[in-house]
PDB file of C-alpha atoms in Angstrom:
ATOM      1  CA  GLY F  21      24.182  -0.665 -55.022  1.00 54.00           C
ATOM      2  CA  ALA F  22      23.832   1.057 -51.645  1.00 79.00           C
ATOM      3  CA  GLY F  23      24.527  -2.389 -49.984  1.00 92.00           C
ATOM      4  CA  VAL F  24      25.216  -5.946 -50.162  1.00 95.00           C
ATOM      5  CA  SER F  25      22.897  -7.892 -52.929  1.00 96.00           C
ATOM      6  CA  GLN F  26      22.625 -11.557 -53.006  1.00 97.00           C
ATOM      7  CA  SER F  27      20.280 -13.571 -55.695  1.00 96.00           C
ATOM      8  CA  PRO F  28      18.506 -15.685 -55.537  1.00 97.00           C
ATOM      9  CA  ARG F  29      17.043 -14.879 -53.073  1.00 96.00           C
ATOM     10  CA  TYR F  30      15.221 -18.223 -52.794  1.00 97.00           C
ATOM     11  CA  LYS F  31      16.231 -21.345 -54.815  1.00 97.00           C
ATOM     12  CA  VAL F  32      14.725 -24.805 -54.588  1.00 98.00           C
ATOM     13  CA  ALA F  33      16.903 -27.771 -55.865  1.00 97.00           C
ATOM     14  CA  LYS F  34      16.353 -31.479 -55.974  1.00 97.00           C
ATOM     15  CA  ARG F  35      19.094 -33.924 -54.059  1.00 97.00           C
ATOM     16  CA  GLY F  36      21.812 -33.832 -56.348  1.00 97.00           C
ATOM     17  CA  GLN F  37      21.775 -30.773 -58.517  1.00 97.00           C
ATOM     18  CA  ASP F  38      24.250 -28.436 -58.513  1.00 98.00           C
ATOM     19  CA  VAL F  39      23.955 -24.869 -57.237  1.00 98.00           C
ATOM     20  CA  ALA F  40      25.497 -21.301 -57.544  1.00 98.00           C
ATOM     21  CA  LEU F  41      24.797 -18.198 -55.405  1.00 98.00           C
ATOM     22  CA  ARG F  42      26.125 -14.832 -55.738  1.00 98.00           C
ATOM     23  CA  CYS F  43      26.946 -12.033 -53.839  1.00 98.00           C
ATOM     24  CA  ASP F  44      28.055  -8.722 -55.040  1.00 97.00           C
ATOM     25  CA  PRO F  45      29.426  -6.917 -51.877  1.00 97.00           C
ATOM     26  CA  ILE F  46      29.718  -2.900 -51.522  1.00 95.00           C
ATOM     27  CA  SER F  47      31.470  -1.257 -53.939  1.00 94.00           C
ATOM     28  CA  GLY F  48      35.410  -1.206 -52.838  1.00 92.00           C
ATOM     29  CA  HIS F  49      34.820  -3.456 -49.608  1.00 93.00           C
ATOM     30  CA  VAL F  50      38.085  -5.377 -49.033  1.00 92.00           C
ATOM     31  CA  SER F  51      36.802  -8.311 -47.166  1.00 93.00           C
ATOM     32  CA  LEU F  52      34.088 -10.840 -48.460  1.00 95.00           C
ATOM     33  CA  PHE F  53      32.757 -13.753 -45.877  1.00 95.00           C
ATOM     34  CA  TRP F  54      30.010 -16.275 -46.395  1.00 97.00           C
ATOM     35  CA  TYR F  55      28.402 -17.837 -43.303  1.00 97.00           C
ATOM     36  CA  GLN F  56      25.764 -20.464 -43.219  1.00 97.00           C
ATOM     37  CA  GLN F  57      22.617 -20.125 -41.045  1.00 95.00           C
ATOM     38  CA  ALA F  58      20.754 -22.854 -40.420  1.00 93.00           C
ATOM     39  CA  LEU F  59      16.811 -22.666 -39.259  1.00 88.00           C
ATOM     40  CA  GLY F  60      16.853 -21.376 -35.538  1.00 84.00           C
ATOM     41  CA  GLN F  61      20.564 -21.205 -35.396  1.00 89.00           C
ATOM     42  CA  GLY F  62      23.504 -18.320 -35.495  1.00 92.00           C
ATOM     43  CA  PRO F  63      25.109 -17.366 -38.806  1.00 94.00           C
ATOM     44  CA  GLU F  64      28.008 -20.344 -39.123  1.00 95.00           C
ATOM     45  CA  PHE F  65      31.188 -19.274 -40.630  1.00 93.00           C
ATOM     46  CA  LEU F  66      32.045 -20.893 -44.057  1.00 96.00           C
ATOM     47  CA  THR F  67      34.985 -18.655 -45.968  1.00 95.00           C
ATOM     48  CA  TYR F  68      36.759 -15.617 -45.442  1.00 93.00           C
ATOM     49  CA  PHE F  69      38.299 -13.529 -48.759  1.00 94.00           C
ATOM     50  CA  GLN F  70      40.698 -10.849 -48.480  1.00 93.00           C
ATOM     51  CA  ASN F  71      39.948  -8.852 -51.966  1.00 94.00           C
ATOM     52  CA  GLU F  72      41.094 -12.210 -54.059  1.00 96.00           C
ATOM     53  CA  ALA F  73      42.892 -14.154 -52.088  1.00 95.00           C
ATOM     54  CA  GLN F  74      40.539 -16.992 -50.301  1.00 95.00           C
ATOM     55  CA  LEU F  75      42.610 -16.779 -46.667  1.00 92.00           C
ATOM     56  CA  ASP F  76      40.464 -18.743 -44.551  1.00 91.00           C
ATOM     57  CA  LYS F  77      37.895 -21.821 -45.866  1.00 93.00           C
ATOM     58  CA  SER F  78      37.923 -23.673 -42.787  1.00 92.00           C
ATOM     59  CA  GLY F  79      33.940 -23.650 -42.248  1.00 93.00           C
ATOM     60  CA  LEU F  80      33.445 -25.035 -45.657  1.00 96.00           C
ATOM     61  CA  PRO F  81      31.491 -28.305 -44.573  1.00 94.00           C
ATOM     62  CA  SER F  82      32.612 -30.502 -47.861  1.00 94.00           C
ATOM     63  CA  ASP F  83      34.609 -30.417 -50.385  1.00 95.00           C
ATOM     64  CA  ARG F  84      30.765 -30.428 -52.285  1.00 97.00           C
ATOM     65  CA  PHE F  85      31.216 -26.566 -51.031  1.00 98.00           C
ATOM     66  CA  PHE F  86      33.664 -24.217 -53.372  1.00 97.00           C
ATOM     67  CA  ALA F  87      33.848 -20.277 -53.508  1.00 98.00           C
ATOM     68  CA  GLU F  88      35.487 -18.168 -55.548  1.00 97.00           C
ATOM     69  CA  ARG F  89      35.953 -14.398 -55.599  1.00 97.00           C
ATOM     70  CA  PRO F  90      38.698 -14.133 -58.832  1.00 96.00           C
ATOM     71  CA  GLU F  91      38.455 -10.297 -59.038  1.00 94.00           C
ATOM     72  CA  GLY F  92      37.868  -9.366 -55.776  1.00 93.00           C
ATOM     73  CA  SER F  93      34.741  -8.179 -55.485  1.00 95.00           C
ATOM     74  CA  VAL F  94      31.538 -10.494 -56.670  1.00 97.00           C
ATOM     75  CA  SER F  95      31.386 -13.580 -55.477  1.00 98.00           C
ATOM     76  CA  THR F  96      30.073 -16.982 -55.928  1.00 98.00           C
ATOM     77  CA  LEU F  97      29.236 -20.352 -53.903  1.00 98.00           C
ATOM     78  CA  LYS F  98      28.883 -23.092 -55.517  1.00 98.00           C
ATOM     79  CA  ILE F  99      27.460 -26.421 -53.722  1.00 98.00           C
ATOM     80  CA  GLN F 100      27.936 -29.336 -56.121  1.00 98.00           C
ATOM     81  CA  ARG F 101      25.545 -32.727 -55.442  1.00 97.00           C
ATOM     82  CA  THR F 102      23.359 -30.561 -52.955  1.00 97.00           C
ATOM     83  CA  GLN F 103      21.832 -32.734 -50.130  1.00 97.00           C
ATOM     84  CA  GLN F 104      19.058 -32.108 -47.547  1.00 96.00           C
ATOM     85  CA  GLU F 105      21.459 -31.201 -44.559  1.00 95.00           C
ATOM     86  CA  ASP F 106      22.572 -28.152 -47.045  1.00 97.00           C
ATOM     87  CA  SER F 107      19.039 -26.992 -46.824  1.00 97.00           C
ATOM     88  CA  ALA F 108      19.987 -23.226 -44.917  1.00 97.00           C
ATOM     89  CA  VAL F 109      19.679 -19.293 -45.793  1.00 96.00           C
ATOM     90  CA  TYR F 110      23.187 -18.891 -47.195  1.00 98.00           C
ATOM     91  CA  LEU F 111      24.734 -15.360 -46.188  1.00 97.00           C
ATOM     92  CA  CYS F 112      27.193 -13.161 -47.443  1.00 97.00           C
ATOM     93  CA  ALA F 113      28.721 -10.121 -45.141  1.00 95.00           C
ATOM     94  CA  SER F 114      31.274  -7.729 -46.666  1.00 94.00           C
ATOM     95  CA  SER F 115      33.287  -5.441 -44.716  1.00 91.00           C
ATOM     96  CA  PRO F 116      35.359  -2.181 -46.020  1.00 88.00           C
ATOM     97  CA  GLY F 117      39.260  -3.249 -43.867  1.00 81.00           C
ATOM     98  CA  LEU F 118      39.796  -6.099 -41.747  1.00 75.00           C
ATOM     99  CA  ALA F 119      36.571  -7.281 -40.304  1.00 65.00           C
ATOM    100  CA  THR F 120      38.561  -7.597 -37.091  1.00 64.00           C
ATOM    101  CA  ASN F 121      39.678  -4.898 -36.529  1.00 64.00           C
ATOM    102  CA  THR F 122      36.832  -2.530 -38.193  1.00 63.00           C
ATOM    103  CA  GLY F 123      34.046  -4.907 -36.099  1.00 69.00           C
ATOM    104  CA  GLU F 124      31.239  -4.519 -38.371  1.00 82.00           C
ATOM    105  CA  LEU F 125      30.209  -6.695 -41.233  1.00 90.00           C
ATOM    106  CA  PHE F 126      27.774  -5.760 -43.605  1.00 92.00           C
ATOM    107  CA  PHE F 127      25.417  -8.408 -44.760  1.00 93.00           C
ATOM    108  CA  GLY F 128      22.883  -9.212 -47.401  1.00 94.00           C
ATOM    109  CA  GLU F 129      19.466 -10.367 -46.901  1.00 93.00           C
ATOM    110  CA  GLY F 130      20.761 -13.705 -47.586  1.00 95.00           C
ATOM    111  CA  SER F 131      19.819 -16.732 -50.113  1.00 97.00           C
ATOM    112  CA  ARG F 132      17.386 -19.749 -49.299  1.00 96.00           C
ATOM    113  CA  LEU F 133      18.449 -22.746 -49.909  1.00 98.00           C
ATOM    114  CA  THR F 134      15.690 -25.766 -49.817  1.00 97.00           C
ATOM    115  CA  VAL F 135      17.347 -29.175 -50.772  1.00 97.00           C
ATOM    116  CA  LEU F 136      14.320 -31.524 -51.797  1.00 95.00           C
TER     117      LEU F 136
ATOM    118  CA  ALA K  22      39.883 -20.421 -30.168  1.00 77.00           C
ATOM    119  CA  GLN K  23      37.052 -17.759 -29.100  1.00 84.00           C
ATOM    120  CA  SER K  24      33.437 -18.642 -29.184  1.00 90.00           C
ATOM    121  CA  VAL K  25      30.012 -17.095 -27.587  1.00 94.00           C
ATOM    122  CA  THR K  26      27.308 -18.555 -25.793  1.00 96.00           C
ATOM    123  CA  GLN K  27      24.035 -16.938 -25.803  1.00 96.00           C
ATOM    124  CA  LEU K  28      22.114 -17.958 -22.588  1.00 93.00           C
ATOM    125  CA  GLY K  29      18.370 -18.158 -23.727  1.00 92.00           C
ATOM    126  CA  SER K  30      16.949 -18.567 -27.034  1.00 94.00           C
ATOM    127  CA  HIS K  31      13.603 -16.460 -26.469  1.00 96.00           C
ATOM    128  CA  VAL K  32      13.585 -14.190 -24.359  1.00 97.00           C
ATOM    129  CA  SER K  33      10.037 -11.843 -23.408  1.00 97.00           C
ATOM    130  CA  VAL K  34       9.354  -8.711 -21.894  1.00 97.00           C
ATOM    131  CA  SER K  35       6.855  -6.303 -21.355  1.00 97.00           C
ATOM    132  CA  GLU K  36       6.271  -3.165 -23.294  1.00 97.00           C
ATOM    133  CA  GLY K  37       8.497  -0.542 -21.255  1.00 97.00           C
ATOM    134  CA  ALA K  38      10.204  -3.104 -19.472  1.00 97.00           C
ATOM    135  CA  LEU K  39      14.152  -3.704 -19.372  1.00 97.00           C
ATOM    136  CA  VAL K  40      15.743  -5.799 -21.625  1.00 97.00           C
ATOM    137  CA  LEU K  41      18.446  -7.740 -20.979  1.00 98.00           C
ATOM    138  CA  LEU K  42      20.196 -10.757 -23.162  1.00 98.00           C
ATOM    139  CA  ARG K  43      23.084 -12.485 -21.384  1.00 97.00           C
ATOM    140  CA  CYS K  44      26.417 -13.098 -23.809  1.00 97.00           C
ATOM    141  CA  ASN K  45      29.311 -14.556 -22.676  1.00 96.00           C
ATOM    142  CA  TYR K  46      32.577 -15.623 -24.639  1.00 94.00           C
ATOM    143  CA  SER K  47      35.579 -17.282 -24.760  1.00 91.00           C
ATOM    144  CA  SER K  48      38.671 -15.906 -26.615  1.00 84.00           C
ATOM    145  CA  SER K  49      42.699 -16.834 -26.188  1.00 78.00           C
ATOM    146  CA  VAL K  50      43.087 -12.620 -27.378  1.00 78.00           C
ATOM    147  CA  PRO K  51      41.996  -9.660 -26.067  1.00 79.00           C
ATOM    148  CA  PRO K  52      38.671 -10.115 -27.943  1.00 84.00           C
ATOM    149  CA  TYR K  53      36.847  -7.487 -30.125  1.00 90.00           C
ATOM    150  CA  LEU K  54      32.568  -7.832 -29.269  1.00 93.00           C
ATOM    151  CA  PHE K  55      29.689  -7.327 -31.015  1.00 94.00           C
ATOM    152  CA  TRP K  56      25.972  -7.470 -30.886  1.00 96.00           C
ATOM    153  CA  TYR K  57      24.036  -7.638 -34.436  1.00 96.00           C
ATOM    154  CA  VAL K  58      20.397  -7.547 -34.741  1.00 96.00           C
ATOM    155  CA  GLN K  59      18.091  -9.171 -37.329  1.00 93.00           C
ATOM    156  CA  TYR K  60      14.546  -7.793 -37.947  1.00 91.00           C
ATOM    157  CA  PRO K  61      12.115 -10.003 -39.692  1.00 86.00           C
ATOM    158  CA  ASN K  62      12.593 -10.850 -43.088  1.00 82.00           C
ATOM    159  CA  GLN K  63      15.564  -8.551 -42.987  1.00 86.00           C
ATOM    160  CA  GLY K  64      19.979  -8.555 -42.815  1.00 88.00           C
ATOM    161  CA  LEU K  65      21.685  -8.285 -39.932  1.00 92.00           C
ATOM    162  CA  GLN K  66      22.923  -4.992 -38.689  1.00 92.00           C
ATOM    163  CA  LEU K  67      25.487  -4.198 -36.382  1.00 92.00           C
ATOM    164  CA  LEU K  68      24.105  -2.735 -33.407  1.00 95.00           C
ATOM    165  CA  LEU K  69      27.120  -1.916 -31.035  1.00 94.00           C
ATOM    166  CA  LYS K  70      30.942  -3.102 -30.827  1.00 92.00           C
ATOM    167  CA  TYR K  71      33.715  -2.827 -28.198  1.00 92.00           C
ATOM    168  CA  THR K  72      36.859  -3.103 -29.582  1.00 88.00           C
ATOM    169  CA  THR K  73      39.338  -0.903 -26.911  1.00 84.00           C
ATOM    170  CA  GLY K  74      38.684   1.691 -24.280  1.00 85.00           C
ATOM    171  CA  ALA K  75      35.729   1.870 -22.561  1.00 87.00           C
ATOM    172  CA  THR K  76      33.334  -0.586 -21.391  1.00 90.00           C
ATOM    173  CA  LEU K  77      29.752   0.267 -21.423  1.00 95.00           C
ATOM    174  CA  VAL K  78      29.411   0.675 -25.233  1.00 95.00           C
ATOM    175  CA  LYS K  79      26.701   2.414 -26.719  1.00 95.00           C
ATOM    176  CA  GLY K  80      24.862   1.459 -29.910  1.00 94.00           C
ATOM    177  CA  ILE K  81      21.334   2.206 -31.665  1.00 92.00           C
ATOM    178  CA  ASN K  82      18.069   2.109 -30.767  1.00 92.00           C
ATOM    179  CA  GLY K  83      19.088   3.127 -26.961  1.00 95.00           C
ATOM    180  CA  PHE K  84      20.492  -0.517 -26.231  1.00 97.00           C
ATOM    181  CA  GLU K  85      24.215  -0.860 -24.498  1.00 97.00           C
ATOM    182  CA  ALA K  86      26.363  -3.537 -23.589  1.00 97.00           C
ATOM    183  CA  GLU K  87      29.122  -3.690 -20.957  1.00 95.00           C
ATOM    184  CA  PHE K  88      32.382  -5.730 -21.464  1.00 94.00           C
ATOM    185  CA  LYS K  89      33.101  -7.001 -18.515  1.00 94.00           C
ATOM    186  CA  LYS K  90      36.757  -9.488 -18.577  1.00 91.00           C
ATOM    187  CA  SER K  91      36.363 -10.855 -15.454  1.00 92.00           C
ATOM    188  CA  GLU K  92      32.746 -12.319 -15.859  1.00 93.00           C
ATOM    189  CA  THR K  93      33.849 -12.752 -19.822  1.00 94.00           C
ATOM    190  CA  SER K  94      30.487 -10.981 -20.509  1.00 95.00           C
ATOM    191  CA  PHE K  95      29.202  -8.767 -22.519  1.00 96.00           C
ATOM    192  CA  HIS K  96      25.657  -8.476 -21.877  1.00 97.00           C
ATOM    193  CA  LEU K  97      23.225  -6.306 -23.727  1.00 98.00           C
ATOM    194  CA  THR K  98      20.042  -3.840 -22.163  1.00 97.00           C
ATOM    195  CA  LYS K  99      17.828  -1.119 -23.094  1.00 97.00           C
ATOM    196  CA  PRO K 100      16.518   0.183 -19.908  1.00 97.00           C
ATOM    197  CA  SER K 101      12.728   0.251 -21.895  1.00 97.00           C
ATOM    198  CA  ALA K 102      11.763  -2.165 -24.425  1.00 97.00           C
ATOM    199  CA  HIS K 103       9.927  -1.249 -27.482  1.00 96.00           C
ATOM    200  CA  MET K 104       7.510  -3.690 -30.027  1.00 96.00           C
ATOM    201  CA  SER K 105       9.294  -2.626 -32.415  1.00 95.00           C
ATOM    202  CA  ASP K 106      12.560  -4.265 -30.301  1.00 96.00           C
ATOM    203  CA  ALA K 107      11.487  -7.456 -31.467  1.00 96.00           C
ATOM    204  CA  ALA K 108      14.278  -8.994 -33.317  1.00 96.00           C
ATOM    205  CA  GLU K 109      16.723 -11.861 -33.042  1.00 96.00           C
ATOM    206  CA  TYR K 110      20.184 -11.077 -31.644  1.00 97.00           C
ATOM    207  CA  PHE K 111      22.717 -12.092 -31.972  1.00 97.00           C
ATOM    208  CA  CYS K 112      26.321 -12.196 -30.080  1.00 96.00           C
ATOM    209  CA  ALA K 113      29.754 -11.795 -31.814  1.00 94.00           C
ATOM    210  CA  VAL K 114      33.535 -12.450 -31.094  1.00 91.00           C
ATOM    211  CA  SER K 115      36.534 -11.974 -33.375  1.00 86.00           C
ATOM    212  CA  GLY K 116      39.348 -13.774 -33.943  1.00 73.00           C
ATOM    213  CA  ASN K 117      41.482 -14.845 -36.368  1.00 70.00           C
ATOM    214  CA  ASP K 118      40.232 -13.237 -39.180  1.00 73.00           C
ATOM    215  CA  LYS K 119      36.518 -14.139 -38.755  1.00 81.00           C
ATOM    216  CA  ILE K 120      33.831 -13.262 -36.602  1.00 87.00           C
ATOM    217  CA  ILE K 121      32.212 -15.724 -35.111  1.00 89.00           C
ATOM    218  CA  PHE K 122      28.242 -15.568 -33.851  1.00 93.00           C
ATOM    219  CA  GLY K 123      26.218 -16.987 -31.195  1.00 95.00           C
ATOM    220  CA  LYS K 124      23.602 -19.210 -31.670  1.00 95.00           C
ATOM    221  CA  GLY K 125      21.252 -16.276 -31.245  1.00 96.00           C
ATOM    222  CA  THR K 126      18.087 -14.979 -28.635  1.00 97.00           C
ATOM    223  CA  ARG K 127      14.542 -14.139 -30.490  1.00 96.00           C
ATOM    224  CA  LEU K 128      13.530 -11.080 -27.893  1.00 97.00           C
ATOM    225  CA  HIS K 129       9.451 -11.109 -27.565  1.00 97.00           C
ATOM    226  CA  ILE K 130       8.039  -8.127 -26.647  1.00 96.00           C
ATOM    227  CA  LEU K 131       4.323  -8.249 -24.880  1.00 95.00           C
ATOM    228  CA  PRO K 132       2.112  -5.527 -24.899  1.00 92.00           C
TER     229      PRO K 132
END
């Protein structure tokens, strides 16, 4: 596709359920980021991939959060045993090179997770 | 470590008036700085960026920002606000392979 695609756009989960959020980056983009955006806040860094390698996962809030990008394209963010505090919009962004050099991230529209 | 602080979570200006959104940064290395905009129900998109060179940077939709190292600032301006500028604006700084965002400023345009 022409842009970054995320699915599902909306997800409602009961507390304790596992969820998986998918990101299709722009074809050929090397870098892929996941951010968490709580209501009224800016995007908070979760994790970063360069191709299939997860180079930084320092922002993942707990070991319930797991991300992968096995073939260097599509990425999945998995949240196990969801809690109410996990409710947020999860943003995926990709960049053709090293994002900190090129400076431009291309964002998807996000997946809004609501945990009841 | 890198961080950004945006002053004012909400800013209201009249249509046709000057827009000024404030951003201060902290960085242990020469920073790359960015402004992103998020329109309602849309993803974030890059407005402008400063990497090296000219400190006054021009972006899309008539916005510009000036990098002032002495003030550690990167304020966003537009001479004349338009109704279509109503959105949320995020200042960001790069470092250590990631881009760190501020909490955002929601810009309201008054008719």
